[in-house]
mmCIF file of C-alpha atoms and ligand atoms in Angstrom:
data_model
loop_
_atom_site.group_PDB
_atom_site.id
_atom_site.type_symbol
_atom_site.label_atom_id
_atom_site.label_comp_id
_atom_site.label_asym_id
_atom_site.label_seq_id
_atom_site.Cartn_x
_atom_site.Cartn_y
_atom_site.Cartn_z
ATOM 1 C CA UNK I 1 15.655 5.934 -1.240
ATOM 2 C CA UNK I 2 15.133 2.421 -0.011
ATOM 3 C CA UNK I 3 16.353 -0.669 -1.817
ATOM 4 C CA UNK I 4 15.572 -4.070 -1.522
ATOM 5 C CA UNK I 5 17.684 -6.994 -3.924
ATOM 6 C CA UNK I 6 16.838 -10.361 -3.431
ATOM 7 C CA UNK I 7 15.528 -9.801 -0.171
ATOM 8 C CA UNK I 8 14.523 -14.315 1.183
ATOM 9 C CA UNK I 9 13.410 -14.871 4.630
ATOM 10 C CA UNK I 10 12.032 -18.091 5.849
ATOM 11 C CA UNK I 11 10.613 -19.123 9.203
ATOM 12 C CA UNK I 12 11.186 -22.779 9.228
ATOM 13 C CA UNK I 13 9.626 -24.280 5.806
ATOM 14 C CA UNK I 14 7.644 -21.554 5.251
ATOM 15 C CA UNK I 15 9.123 -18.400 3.134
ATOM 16 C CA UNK I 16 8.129 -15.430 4.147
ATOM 17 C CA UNK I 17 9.703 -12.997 2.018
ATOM 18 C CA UNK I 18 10.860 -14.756 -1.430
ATOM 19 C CA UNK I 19 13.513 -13.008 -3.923
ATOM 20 C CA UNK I 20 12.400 -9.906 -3.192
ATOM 21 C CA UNK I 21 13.894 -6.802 -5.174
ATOM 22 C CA UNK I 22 12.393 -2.916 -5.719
ATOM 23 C CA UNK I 23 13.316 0.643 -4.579
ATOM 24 C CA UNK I 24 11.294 2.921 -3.269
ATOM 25 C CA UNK I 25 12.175 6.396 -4.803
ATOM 26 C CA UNK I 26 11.549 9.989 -2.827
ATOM 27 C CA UNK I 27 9.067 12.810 -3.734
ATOM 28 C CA UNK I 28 5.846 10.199 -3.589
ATOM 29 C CA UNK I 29 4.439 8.147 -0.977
ATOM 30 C CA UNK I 30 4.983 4.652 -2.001
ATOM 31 C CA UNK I 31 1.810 1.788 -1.472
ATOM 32 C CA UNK I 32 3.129 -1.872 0.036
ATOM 33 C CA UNK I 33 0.300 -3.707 -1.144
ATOM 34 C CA UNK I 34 -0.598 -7.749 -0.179
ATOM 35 C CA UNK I 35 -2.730 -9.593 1.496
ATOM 36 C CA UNK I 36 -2.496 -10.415 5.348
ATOM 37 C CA UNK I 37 0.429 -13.277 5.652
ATOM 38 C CA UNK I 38 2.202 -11.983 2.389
ATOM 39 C CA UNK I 39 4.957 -10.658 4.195
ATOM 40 C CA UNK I 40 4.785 -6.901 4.229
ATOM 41 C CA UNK I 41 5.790 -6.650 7.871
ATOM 42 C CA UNK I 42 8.737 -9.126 7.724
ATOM 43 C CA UNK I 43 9.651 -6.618 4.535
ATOM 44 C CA UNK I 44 10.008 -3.855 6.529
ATOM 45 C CA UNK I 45 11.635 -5.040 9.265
ATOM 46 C CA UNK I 46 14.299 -6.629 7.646
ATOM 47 C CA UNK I 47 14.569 -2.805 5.983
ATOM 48 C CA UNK I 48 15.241 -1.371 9.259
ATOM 49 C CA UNK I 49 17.512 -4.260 10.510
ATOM 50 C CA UNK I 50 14.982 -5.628 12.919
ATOM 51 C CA UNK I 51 15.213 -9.184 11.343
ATOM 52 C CA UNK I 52 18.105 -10.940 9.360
ATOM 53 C CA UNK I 53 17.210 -12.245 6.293
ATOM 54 C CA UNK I 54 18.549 -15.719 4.696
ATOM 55 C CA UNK I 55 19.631 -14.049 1.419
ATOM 56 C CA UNK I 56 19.759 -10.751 -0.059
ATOM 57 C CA UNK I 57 20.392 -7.288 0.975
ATOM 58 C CA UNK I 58 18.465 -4.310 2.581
ATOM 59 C CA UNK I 59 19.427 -0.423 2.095
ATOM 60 C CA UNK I 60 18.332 3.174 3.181
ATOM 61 C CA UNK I 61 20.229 6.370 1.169
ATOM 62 C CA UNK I 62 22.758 3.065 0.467
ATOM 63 C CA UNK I 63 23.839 2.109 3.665
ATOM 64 C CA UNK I 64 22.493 -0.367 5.666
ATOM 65 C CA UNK I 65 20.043 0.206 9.005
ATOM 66 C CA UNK I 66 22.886 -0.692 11.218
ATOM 67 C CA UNK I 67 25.351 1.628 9.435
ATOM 68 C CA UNK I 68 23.605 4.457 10.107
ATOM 69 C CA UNK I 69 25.158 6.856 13.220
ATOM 70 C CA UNK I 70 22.060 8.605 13.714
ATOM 71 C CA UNK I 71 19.110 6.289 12.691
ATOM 72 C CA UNK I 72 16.073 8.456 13.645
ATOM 73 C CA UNK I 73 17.425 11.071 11.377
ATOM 74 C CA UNK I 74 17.605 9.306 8.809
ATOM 75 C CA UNK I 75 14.471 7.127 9.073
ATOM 76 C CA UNK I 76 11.349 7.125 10.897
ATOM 77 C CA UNK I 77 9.202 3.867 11.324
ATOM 78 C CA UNK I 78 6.020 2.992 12.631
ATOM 79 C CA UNK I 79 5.573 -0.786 13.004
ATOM 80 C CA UNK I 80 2.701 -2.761 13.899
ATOM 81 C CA UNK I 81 0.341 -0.647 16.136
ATOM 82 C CA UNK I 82 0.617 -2.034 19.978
ATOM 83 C CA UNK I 83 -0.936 -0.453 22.434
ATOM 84 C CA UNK I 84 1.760 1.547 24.298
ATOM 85 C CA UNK I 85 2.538 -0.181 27.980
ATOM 86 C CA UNK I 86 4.121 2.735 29.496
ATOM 87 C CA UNK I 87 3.501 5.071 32.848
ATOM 88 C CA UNK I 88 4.945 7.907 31.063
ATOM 89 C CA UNK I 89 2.880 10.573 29.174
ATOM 90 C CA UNK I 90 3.403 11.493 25.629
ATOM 91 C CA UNK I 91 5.917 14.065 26.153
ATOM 92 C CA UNK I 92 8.073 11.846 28.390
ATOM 93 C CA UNK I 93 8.136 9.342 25.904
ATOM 94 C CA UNK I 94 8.998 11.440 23.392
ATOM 95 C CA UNK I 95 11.729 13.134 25.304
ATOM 96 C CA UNK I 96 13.779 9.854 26.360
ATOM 97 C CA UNK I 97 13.785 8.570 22.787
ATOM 98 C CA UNK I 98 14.865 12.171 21.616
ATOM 99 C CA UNK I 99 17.573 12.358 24.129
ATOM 100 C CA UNK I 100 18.893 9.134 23.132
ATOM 101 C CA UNK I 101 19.793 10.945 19.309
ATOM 102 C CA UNK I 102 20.151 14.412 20.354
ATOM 103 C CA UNK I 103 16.994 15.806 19.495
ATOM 104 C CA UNK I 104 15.581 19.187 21.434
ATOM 105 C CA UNK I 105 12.867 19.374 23.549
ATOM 106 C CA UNK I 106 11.634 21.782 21.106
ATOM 107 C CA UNK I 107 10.882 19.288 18.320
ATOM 108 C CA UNK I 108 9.204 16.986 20.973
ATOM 109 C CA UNK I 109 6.685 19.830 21.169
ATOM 110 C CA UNK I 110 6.759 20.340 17.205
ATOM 111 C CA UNK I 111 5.961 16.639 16.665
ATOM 112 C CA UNK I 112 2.874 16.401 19.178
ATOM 113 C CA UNK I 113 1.253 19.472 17.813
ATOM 114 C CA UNK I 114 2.066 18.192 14.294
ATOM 115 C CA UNK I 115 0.093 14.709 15.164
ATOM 116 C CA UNK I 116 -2.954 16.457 17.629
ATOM 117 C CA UNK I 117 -1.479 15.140 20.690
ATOM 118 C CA UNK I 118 -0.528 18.618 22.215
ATOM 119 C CA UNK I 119 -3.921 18.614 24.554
ATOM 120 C CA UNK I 120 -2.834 15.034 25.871
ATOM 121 C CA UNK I 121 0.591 15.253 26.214
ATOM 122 C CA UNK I 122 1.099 15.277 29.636
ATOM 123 C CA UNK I 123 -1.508 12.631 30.245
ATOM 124 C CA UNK I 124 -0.315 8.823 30.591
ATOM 125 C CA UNK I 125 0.547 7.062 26.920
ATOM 126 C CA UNK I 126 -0.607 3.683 28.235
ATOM 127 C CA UNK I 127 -4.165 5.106 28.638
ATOM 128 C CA UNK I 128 -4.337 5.898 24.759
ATOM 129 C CA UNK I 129 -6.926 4.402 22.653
ATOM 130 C CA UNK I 130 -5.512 2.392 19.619
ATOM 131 C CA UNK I 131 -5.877 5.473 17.381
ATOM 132 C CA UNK I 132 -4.033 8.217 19.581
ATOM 133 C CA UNK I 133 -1.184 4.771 20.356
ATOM 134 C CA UNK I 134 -0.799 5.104 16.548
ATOM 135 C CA UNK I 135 -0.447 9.049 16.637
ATOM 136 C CA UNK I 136 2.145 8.592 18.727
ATOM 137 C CA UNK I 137 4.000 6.252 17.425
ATOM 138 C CA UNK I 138 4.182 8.923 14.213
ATOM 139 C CA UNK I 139 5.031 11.213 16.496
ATOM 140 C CA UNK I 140 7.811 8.816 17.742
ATOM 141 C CA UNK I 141 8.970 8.533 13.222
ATOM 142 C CA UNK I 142 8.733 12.310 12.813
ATOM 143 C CA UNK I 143 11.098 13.141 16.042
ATOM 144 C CA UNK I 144 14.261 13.304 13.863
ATOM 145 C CA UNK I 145 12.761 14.364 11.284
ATOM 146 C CA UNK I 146 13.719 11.564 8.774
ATOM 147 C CA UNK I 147 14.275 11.613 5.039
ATOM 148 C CA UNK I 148 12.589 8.304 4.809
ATOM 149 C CA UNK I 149 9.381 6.949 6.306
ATOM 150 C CA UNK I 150 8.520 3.289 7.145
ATOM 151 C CA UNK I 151 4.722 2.391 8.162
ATOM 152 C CA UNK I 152 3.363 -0.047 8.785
ATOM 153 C CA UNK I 153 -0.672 -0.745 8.498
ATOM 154 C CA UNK I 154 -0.698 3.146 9.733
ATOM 155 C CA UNK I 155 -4.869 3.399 9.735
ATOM 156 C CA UNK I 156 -5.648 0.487 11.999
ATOM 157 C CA UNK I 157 -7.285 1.564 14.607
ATOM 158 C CA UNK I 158 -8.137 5.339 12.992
ATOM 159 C CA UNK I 159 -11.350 6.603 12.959
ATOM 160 C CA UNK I 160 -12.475 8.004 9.684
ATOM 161 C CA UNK I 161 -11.025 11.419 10.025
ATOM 162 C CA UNK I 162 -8.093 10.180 11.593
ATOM 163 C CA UNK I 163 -7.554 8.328 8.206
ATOM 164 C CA UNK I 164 -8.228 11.316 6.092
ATOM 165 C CA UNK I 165 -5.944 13.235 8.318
ATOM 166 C CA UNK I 166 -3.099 10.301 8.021
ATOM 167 C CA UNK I 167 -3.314 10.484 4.191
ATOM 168 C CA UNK I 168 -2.727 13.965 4.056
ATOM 169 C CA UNK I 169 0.070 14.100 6.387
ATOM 170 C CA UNK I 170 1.496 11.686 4.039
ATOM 171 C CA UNK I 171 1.032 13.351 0.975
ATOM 172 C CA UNK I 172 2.705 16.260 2.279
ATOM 173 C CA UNK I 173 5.671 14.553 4.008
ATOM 174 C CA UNK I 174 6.252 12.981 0.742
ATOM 175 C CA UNK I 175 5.819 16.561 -1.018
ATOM 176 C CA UNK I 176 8.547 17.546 0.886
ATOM 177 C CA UNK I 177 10.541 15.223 -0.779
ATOM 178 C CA UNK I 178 10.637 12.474 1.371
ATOM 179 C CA UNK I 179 10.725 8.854 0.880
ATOM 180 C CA UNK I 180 7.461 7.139 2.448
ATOM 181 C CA UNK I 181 6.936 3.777 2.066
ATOM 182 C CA UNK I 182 3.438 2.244 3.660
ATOM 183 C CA UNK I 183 1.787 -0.910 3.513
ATOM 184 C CA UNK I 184 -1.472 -1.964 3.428
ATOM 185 C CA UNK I 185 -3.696 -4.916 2.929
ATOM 186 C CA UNK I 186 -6.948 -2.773 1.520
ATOM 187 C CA UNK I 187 -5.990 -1.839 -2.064
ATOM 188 C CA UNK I 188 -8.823 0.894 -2.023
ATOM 189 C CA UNK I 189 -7.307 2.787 0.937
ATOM 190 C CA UNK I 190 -3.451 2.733 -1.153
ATOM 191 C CA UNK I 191 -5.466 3.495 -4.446
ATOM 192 C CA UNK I 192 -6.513 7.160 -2.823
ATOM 193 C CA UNK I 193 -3.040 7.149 -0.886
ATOM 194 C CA UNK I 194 -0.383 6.011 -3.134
ATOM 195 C CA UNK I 195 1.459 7.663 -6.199
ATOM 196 C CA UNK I 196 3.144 4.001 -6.744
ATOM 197 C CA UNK I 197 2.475 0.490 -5.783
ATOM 198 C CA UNK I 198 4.701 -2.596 -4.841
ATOM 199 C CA UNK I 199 2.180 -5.519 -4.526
ATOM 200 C CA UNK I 200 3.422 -8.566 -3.415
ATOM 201 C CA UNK I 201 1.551 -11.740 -2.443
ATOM 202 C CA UNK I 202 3.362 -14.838 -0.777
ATOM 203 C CA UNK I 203 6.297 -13.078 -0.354
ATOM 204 C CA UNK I 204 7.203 -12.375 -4.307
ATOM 205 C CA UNK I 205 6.992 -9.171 -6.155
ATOM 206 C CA UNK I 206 3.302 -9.404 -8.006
ATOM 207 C CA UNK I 207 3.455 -5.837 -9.657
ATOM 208 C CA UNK I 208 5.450 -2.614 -9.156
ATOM 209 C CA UNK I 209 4.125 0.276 -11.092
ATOM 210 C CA UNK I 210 2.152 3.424 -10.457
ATOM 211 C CA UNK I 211 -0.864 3.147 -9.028
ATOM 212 C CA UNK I 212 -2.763 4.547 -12.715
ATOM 213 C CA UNK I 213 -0.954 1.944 -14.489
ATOM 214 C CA UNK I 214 -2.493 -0.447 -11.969
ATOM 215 C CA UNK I 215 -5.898 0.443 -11.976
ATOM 216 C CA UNK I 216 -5.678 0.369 -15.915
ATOM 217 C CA UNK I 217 -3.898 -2.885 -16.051
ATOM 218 C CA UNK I 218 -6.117 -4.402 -13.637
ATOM 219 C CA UNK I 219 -9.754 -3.538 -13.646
ATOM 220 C CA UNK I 220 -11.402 -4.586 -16.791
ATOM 221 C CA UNK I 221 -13.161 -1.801 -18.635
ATOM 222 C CA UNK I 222 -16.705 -3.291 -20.425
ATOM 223 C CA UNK I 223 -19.939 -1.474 -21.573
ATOM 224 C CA UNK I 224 -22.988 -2.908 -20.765
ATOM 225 C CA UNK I 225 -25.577 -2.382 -24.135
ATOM 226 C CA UNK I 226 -28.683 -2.820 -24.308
ATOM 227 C CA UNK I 227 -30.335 -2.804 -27.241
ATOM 228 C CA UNK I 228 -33.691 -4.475 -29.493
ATOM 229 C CA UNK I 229 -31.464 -5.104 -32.419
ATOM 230 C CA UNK I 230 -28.938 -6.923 -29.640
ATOM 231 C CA UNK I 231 -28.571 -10.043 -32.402
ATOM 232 C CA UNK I 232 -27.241 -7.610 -35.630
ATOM 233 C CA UNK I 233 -25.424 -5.397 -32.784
ATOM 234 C CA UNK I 234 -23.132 -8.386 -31.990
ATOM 235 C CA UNK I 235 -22.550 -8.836 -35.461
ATOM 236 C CA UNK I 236 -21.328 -5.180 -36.135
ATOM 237 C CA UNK I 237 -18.932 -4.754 -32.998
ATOM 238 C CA UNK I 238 -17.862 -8.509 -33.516
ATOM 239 C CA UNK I 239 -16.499 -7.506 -37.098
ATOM 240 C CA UNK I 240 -14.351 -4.076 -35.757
ATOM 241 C CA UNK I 241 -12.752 -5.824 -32.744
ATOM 242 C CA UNK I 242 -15.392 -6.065 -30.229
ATOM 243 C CA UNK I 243 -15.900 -8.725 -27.753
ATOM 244 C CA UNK I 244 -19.147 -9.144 -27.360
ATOM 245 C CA UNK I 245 -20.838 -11.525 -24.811
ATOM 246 C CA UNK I 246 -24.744 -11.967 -23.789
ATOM 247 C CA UNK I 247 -25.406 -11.918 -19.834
ATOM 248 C CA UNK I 248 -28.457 -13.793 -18.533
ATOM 249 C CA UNK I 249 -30.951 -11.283 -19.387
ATOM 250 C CA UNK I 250 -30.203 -10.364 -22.542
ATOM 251 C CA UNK I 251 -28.271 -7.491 -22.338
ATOM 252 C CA UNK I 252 -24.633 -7.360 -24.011
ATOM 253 C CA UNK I 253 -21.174 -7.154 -22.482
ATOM 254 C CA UNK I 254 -19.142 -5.802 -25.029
ATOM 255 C CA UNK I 255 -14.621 -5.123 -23.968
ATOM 256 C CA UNK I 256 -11.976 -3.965 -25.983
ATOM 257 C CA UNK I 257 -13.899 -1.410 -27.318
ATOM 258 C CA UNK I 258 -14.754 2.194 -26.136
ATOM 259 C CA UNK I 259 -18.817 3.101 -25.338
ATOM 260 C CA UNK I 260 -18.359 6.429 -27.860
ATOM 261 C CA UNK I 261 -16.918 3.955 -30.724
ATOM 262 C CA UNK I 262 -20.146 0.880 -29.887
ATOM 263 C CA UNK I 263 -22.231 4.222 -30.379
ATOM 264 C CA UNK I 264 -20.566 5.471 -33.795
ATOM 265 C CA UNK I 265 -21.396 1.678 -34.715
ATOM 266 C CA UNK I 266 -24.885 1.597 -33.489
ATOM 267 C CA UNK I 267 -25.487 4.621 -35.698
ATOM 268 C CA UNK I 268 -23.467 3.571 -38.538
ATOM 269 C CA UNK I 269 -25.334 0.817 -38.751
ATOM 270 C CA UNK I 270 -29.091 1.830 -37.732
ATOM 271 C CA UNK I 271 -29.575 -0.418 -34.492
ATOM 272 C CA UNK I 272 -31.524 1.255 -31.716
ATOM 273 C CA UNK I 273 -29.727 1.289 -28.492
ATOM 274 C CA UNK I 274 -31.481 1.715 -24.945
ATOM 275 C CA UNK I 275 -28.623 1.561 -22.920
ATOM 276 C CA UNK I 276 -24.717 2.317 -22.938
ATOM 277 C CA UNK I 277 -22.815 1.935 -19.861
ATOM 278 C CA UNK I 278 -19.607 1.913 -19.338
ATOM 279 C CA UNK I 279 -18.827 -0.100 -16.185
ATOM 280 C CA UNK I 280 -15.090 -0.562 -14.420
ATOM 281 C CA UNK I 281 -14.674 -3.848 -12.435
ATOM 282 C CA UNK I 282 -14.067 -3.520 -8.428
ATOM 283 C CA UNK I 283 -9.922 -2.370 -7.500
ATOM 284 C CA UNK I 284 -10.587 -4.701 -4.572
ATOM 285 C CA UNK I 285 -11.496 -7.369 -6.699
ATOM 286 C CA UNK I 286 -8.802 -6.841 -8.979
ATOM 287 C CA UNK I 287 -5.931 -7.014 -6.266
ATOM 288 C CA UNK I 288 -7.661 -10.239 -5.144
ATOM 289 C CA UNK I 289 -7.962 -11.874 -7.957
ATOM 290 C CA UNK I 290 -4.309 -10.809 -8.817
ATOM 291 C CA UNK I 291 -2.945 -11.960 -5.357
ATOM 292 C CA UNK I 292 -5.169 -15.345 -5.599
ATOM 293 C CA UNK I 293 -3.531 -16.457 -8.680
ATOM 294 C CA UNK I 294 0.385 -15.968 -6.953
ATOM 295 C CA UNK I 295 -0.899 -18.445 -4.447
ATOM 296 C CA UNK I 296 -2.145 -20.527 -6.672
ATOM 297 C CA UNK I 297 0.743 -20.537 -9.069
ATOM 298 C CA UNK I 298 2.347 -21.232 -6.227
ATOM 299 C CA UNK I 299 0.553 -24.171 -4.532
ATOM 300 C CA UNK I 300 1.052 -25.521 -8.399
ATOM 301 C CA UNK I 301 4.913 -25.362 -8.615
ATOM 302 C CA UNK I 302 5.226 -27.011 -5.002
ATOM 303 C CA UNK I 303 3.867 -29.535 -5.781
ATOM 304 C CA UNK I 304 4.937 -29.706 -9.051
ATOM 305 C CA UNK I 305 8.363 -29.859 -7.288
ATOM 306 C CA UNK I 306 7.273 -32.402 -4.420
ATOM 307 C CA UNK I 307 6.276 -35.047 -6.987
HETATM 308 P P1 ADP Z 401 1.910 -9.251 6.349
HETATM 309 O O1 ADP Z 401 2.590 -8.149 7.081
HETATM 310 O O2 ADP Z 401 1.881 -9.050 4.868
HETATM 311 O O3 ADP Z 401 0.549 -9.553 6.908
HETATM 312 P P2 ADP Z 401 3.911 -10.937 7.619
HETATM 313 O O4 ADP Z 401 5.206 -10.404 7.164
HETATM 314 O O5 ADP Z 401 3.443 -10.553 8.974
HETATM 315 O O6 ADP Z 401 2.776 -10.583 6.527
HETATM 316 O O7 ADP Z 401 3.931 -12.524 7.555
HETATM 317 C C1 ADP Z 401 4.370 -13.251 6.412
HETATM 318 C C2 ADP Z 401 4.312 -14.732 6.730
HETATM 319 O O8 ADP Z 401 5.358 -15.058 7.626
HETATM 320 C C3 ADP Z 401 3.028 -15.168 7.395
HETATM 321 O O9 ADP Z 401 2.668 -16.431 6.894
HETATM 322 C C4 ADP Z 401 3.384 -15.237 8.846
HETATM 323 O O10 ADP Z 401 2.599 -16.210 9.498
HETATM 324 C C5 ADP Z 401 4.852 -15.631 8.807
HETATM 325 N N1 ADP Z 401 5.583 -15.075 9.956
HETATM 326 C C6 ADP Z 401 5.798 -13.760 10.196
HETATM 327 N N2 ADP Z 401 6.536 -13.597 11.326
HETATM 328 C C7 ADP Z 401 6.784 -14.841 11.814
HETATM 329 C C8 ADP Z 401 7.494 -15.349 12.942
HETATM 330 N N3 ADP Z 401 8.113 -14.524 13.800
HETATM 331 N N4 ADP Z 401 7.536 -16.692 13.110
HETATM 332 C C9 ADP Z 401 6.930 -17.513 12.231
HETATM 333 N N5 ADP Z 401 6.263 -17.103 11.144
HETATM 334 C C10 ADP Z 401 6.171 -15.790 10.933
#
């Protein structure tokens, strides 16, 4: 369980992280949605103590990072992927961080073969393309094999299967009842990832729900209609809730109402009808459009305040 209350960080004027509270709750992998700048990364390292913040309060299983004897059993965290300046190969570098915490050889070897690196693990790290730097940093989270999981833009630099193969690794980590907390600034990647989102944009909590609730909070639902009788249509979904508006060409955009009930209706009321179509707006658009209006609401209030 991780637990953020009131979490502020600034970098000179500029807040980075703004009265931010939520927990992240085990058994589910948990989506840390924004765009680029709205301070996922700060986030999570003021979770794992990297950072101080200027007000507020960080905790993991209720203690905080630095509390903890034995960190890397308790969480594992993948930050930003760097490319990994080291002479050492995989195992080596796997091996002194183990050592520092205790940890076998044993579940060095189970971690490589756990994220593909087995074949390569005696080859130099700092020769690692982006992708196989970001395996190994996993490996590097799994080594104590941590209740919680912290990470950080964790497909950059994947290739396609490596992406499919991330999201199920985190699926099943979180099956076995871990805590795994990722971020991410594409909202269709955490919409196929993600059990539950915590979107935040400049730095403030925009939404923290399931990731259903989300999509059905924020993608419209319309029907498109089209239809000969489009004028007496309108008239008859107008008058049992519909909202009914006319696009360029004619045809008619009809919300708060489902396509099976504008159907009943057509019927009902003898108007021929050429086309039903339900249509969902974009999820991409949806977070953008949600994440635009915290910055605007924003820029309003500041200089609301200035003046
Ligand atoms: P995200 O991870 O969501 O892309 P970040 O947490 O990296 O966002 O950044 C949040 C904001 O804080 C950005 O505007 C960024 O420029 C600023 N910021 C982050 N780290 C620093 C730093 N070390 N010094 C100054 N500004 C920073």
């Amino acid at each position: 369980m991780i637990e953020a209350r009131n979490l502020t960080k600034r970098y000179g004027d500029k807040t980075a992280v703004d009265d931010l509270s939520f927990s992240v709750k085990p058994g589910k992998v948990t989506g840390f949605l924004g765009p680029n700048g709205a301070g996922k990364s700060t986030t999570m390292r003021l979770l794992l103590g990297l950072d101080r913040p200027h007000g507020g309060d960080a905790t993991i299983d209720g203690k905080h990072y630095r509390d903890l004897p034995q960190p890397l059993r308790v969480v594992g965290a993948l930050l930003e992927a760097k490319a990994v300046h080291t002479g050492r190969s995989a195992y080596n570098h796997l091996l002194c961080l183990a050592q520092t915490q205790g940890i076998g050889k044993e579940r060095v070897e189970e971690v490589l073969r756990l994220v593909g690196l087995h074949d390569v693990a005696r080859k130099r790290a700092g020769g690692f393309s982006l992708g196989m730097g970001q395996r190994l940093g996993l490996a590097a989270a799994l080594l104590g094999d941590p209740s919680v999981l912290i990470l950080d833009e964790p497909v950059n630099g994947l290739d396609p299967e490596g992406i499919v193969w991330i999201r199920t690794l985190m699926k099943e980590l979180a099956a076995e009842g871990r805590t795994v907390f990722v971020s991410s600034h594409l909202m269709n990647e955490m919409a196929v990832t993600a059990e539950h989102l915590i979107v935040i944009g400049r730095g403030r909590l925009v939404a923290d729900c399931s990731t259903e609730e989300f999509i059905e909070r924020s993608t419209d639902q319309t029907v498109l209609v089209r239809s000969p009788d489009a004028e007496r249509l309108t008239e008859a979904l107008a008058a049992e809730g519909g909202t009914v508006t006319r696009n360029g060409t004619g045809e008619l955009i009809v919300a708060n109402m489902e396509a099976a009930r504008i159907a009943e209706l057509a019927a009902a009321g003898g108007h021929v009808v050429h086309e039903l179509t339900p249509r969902r707006g974009s999820l991409e658009e949806a977070f953008m459009e949600l994440t635009r209006e915290t910055l605007e609401y924003d820029a309003a209030k500041n200089k609301g305040g200035a003046a």
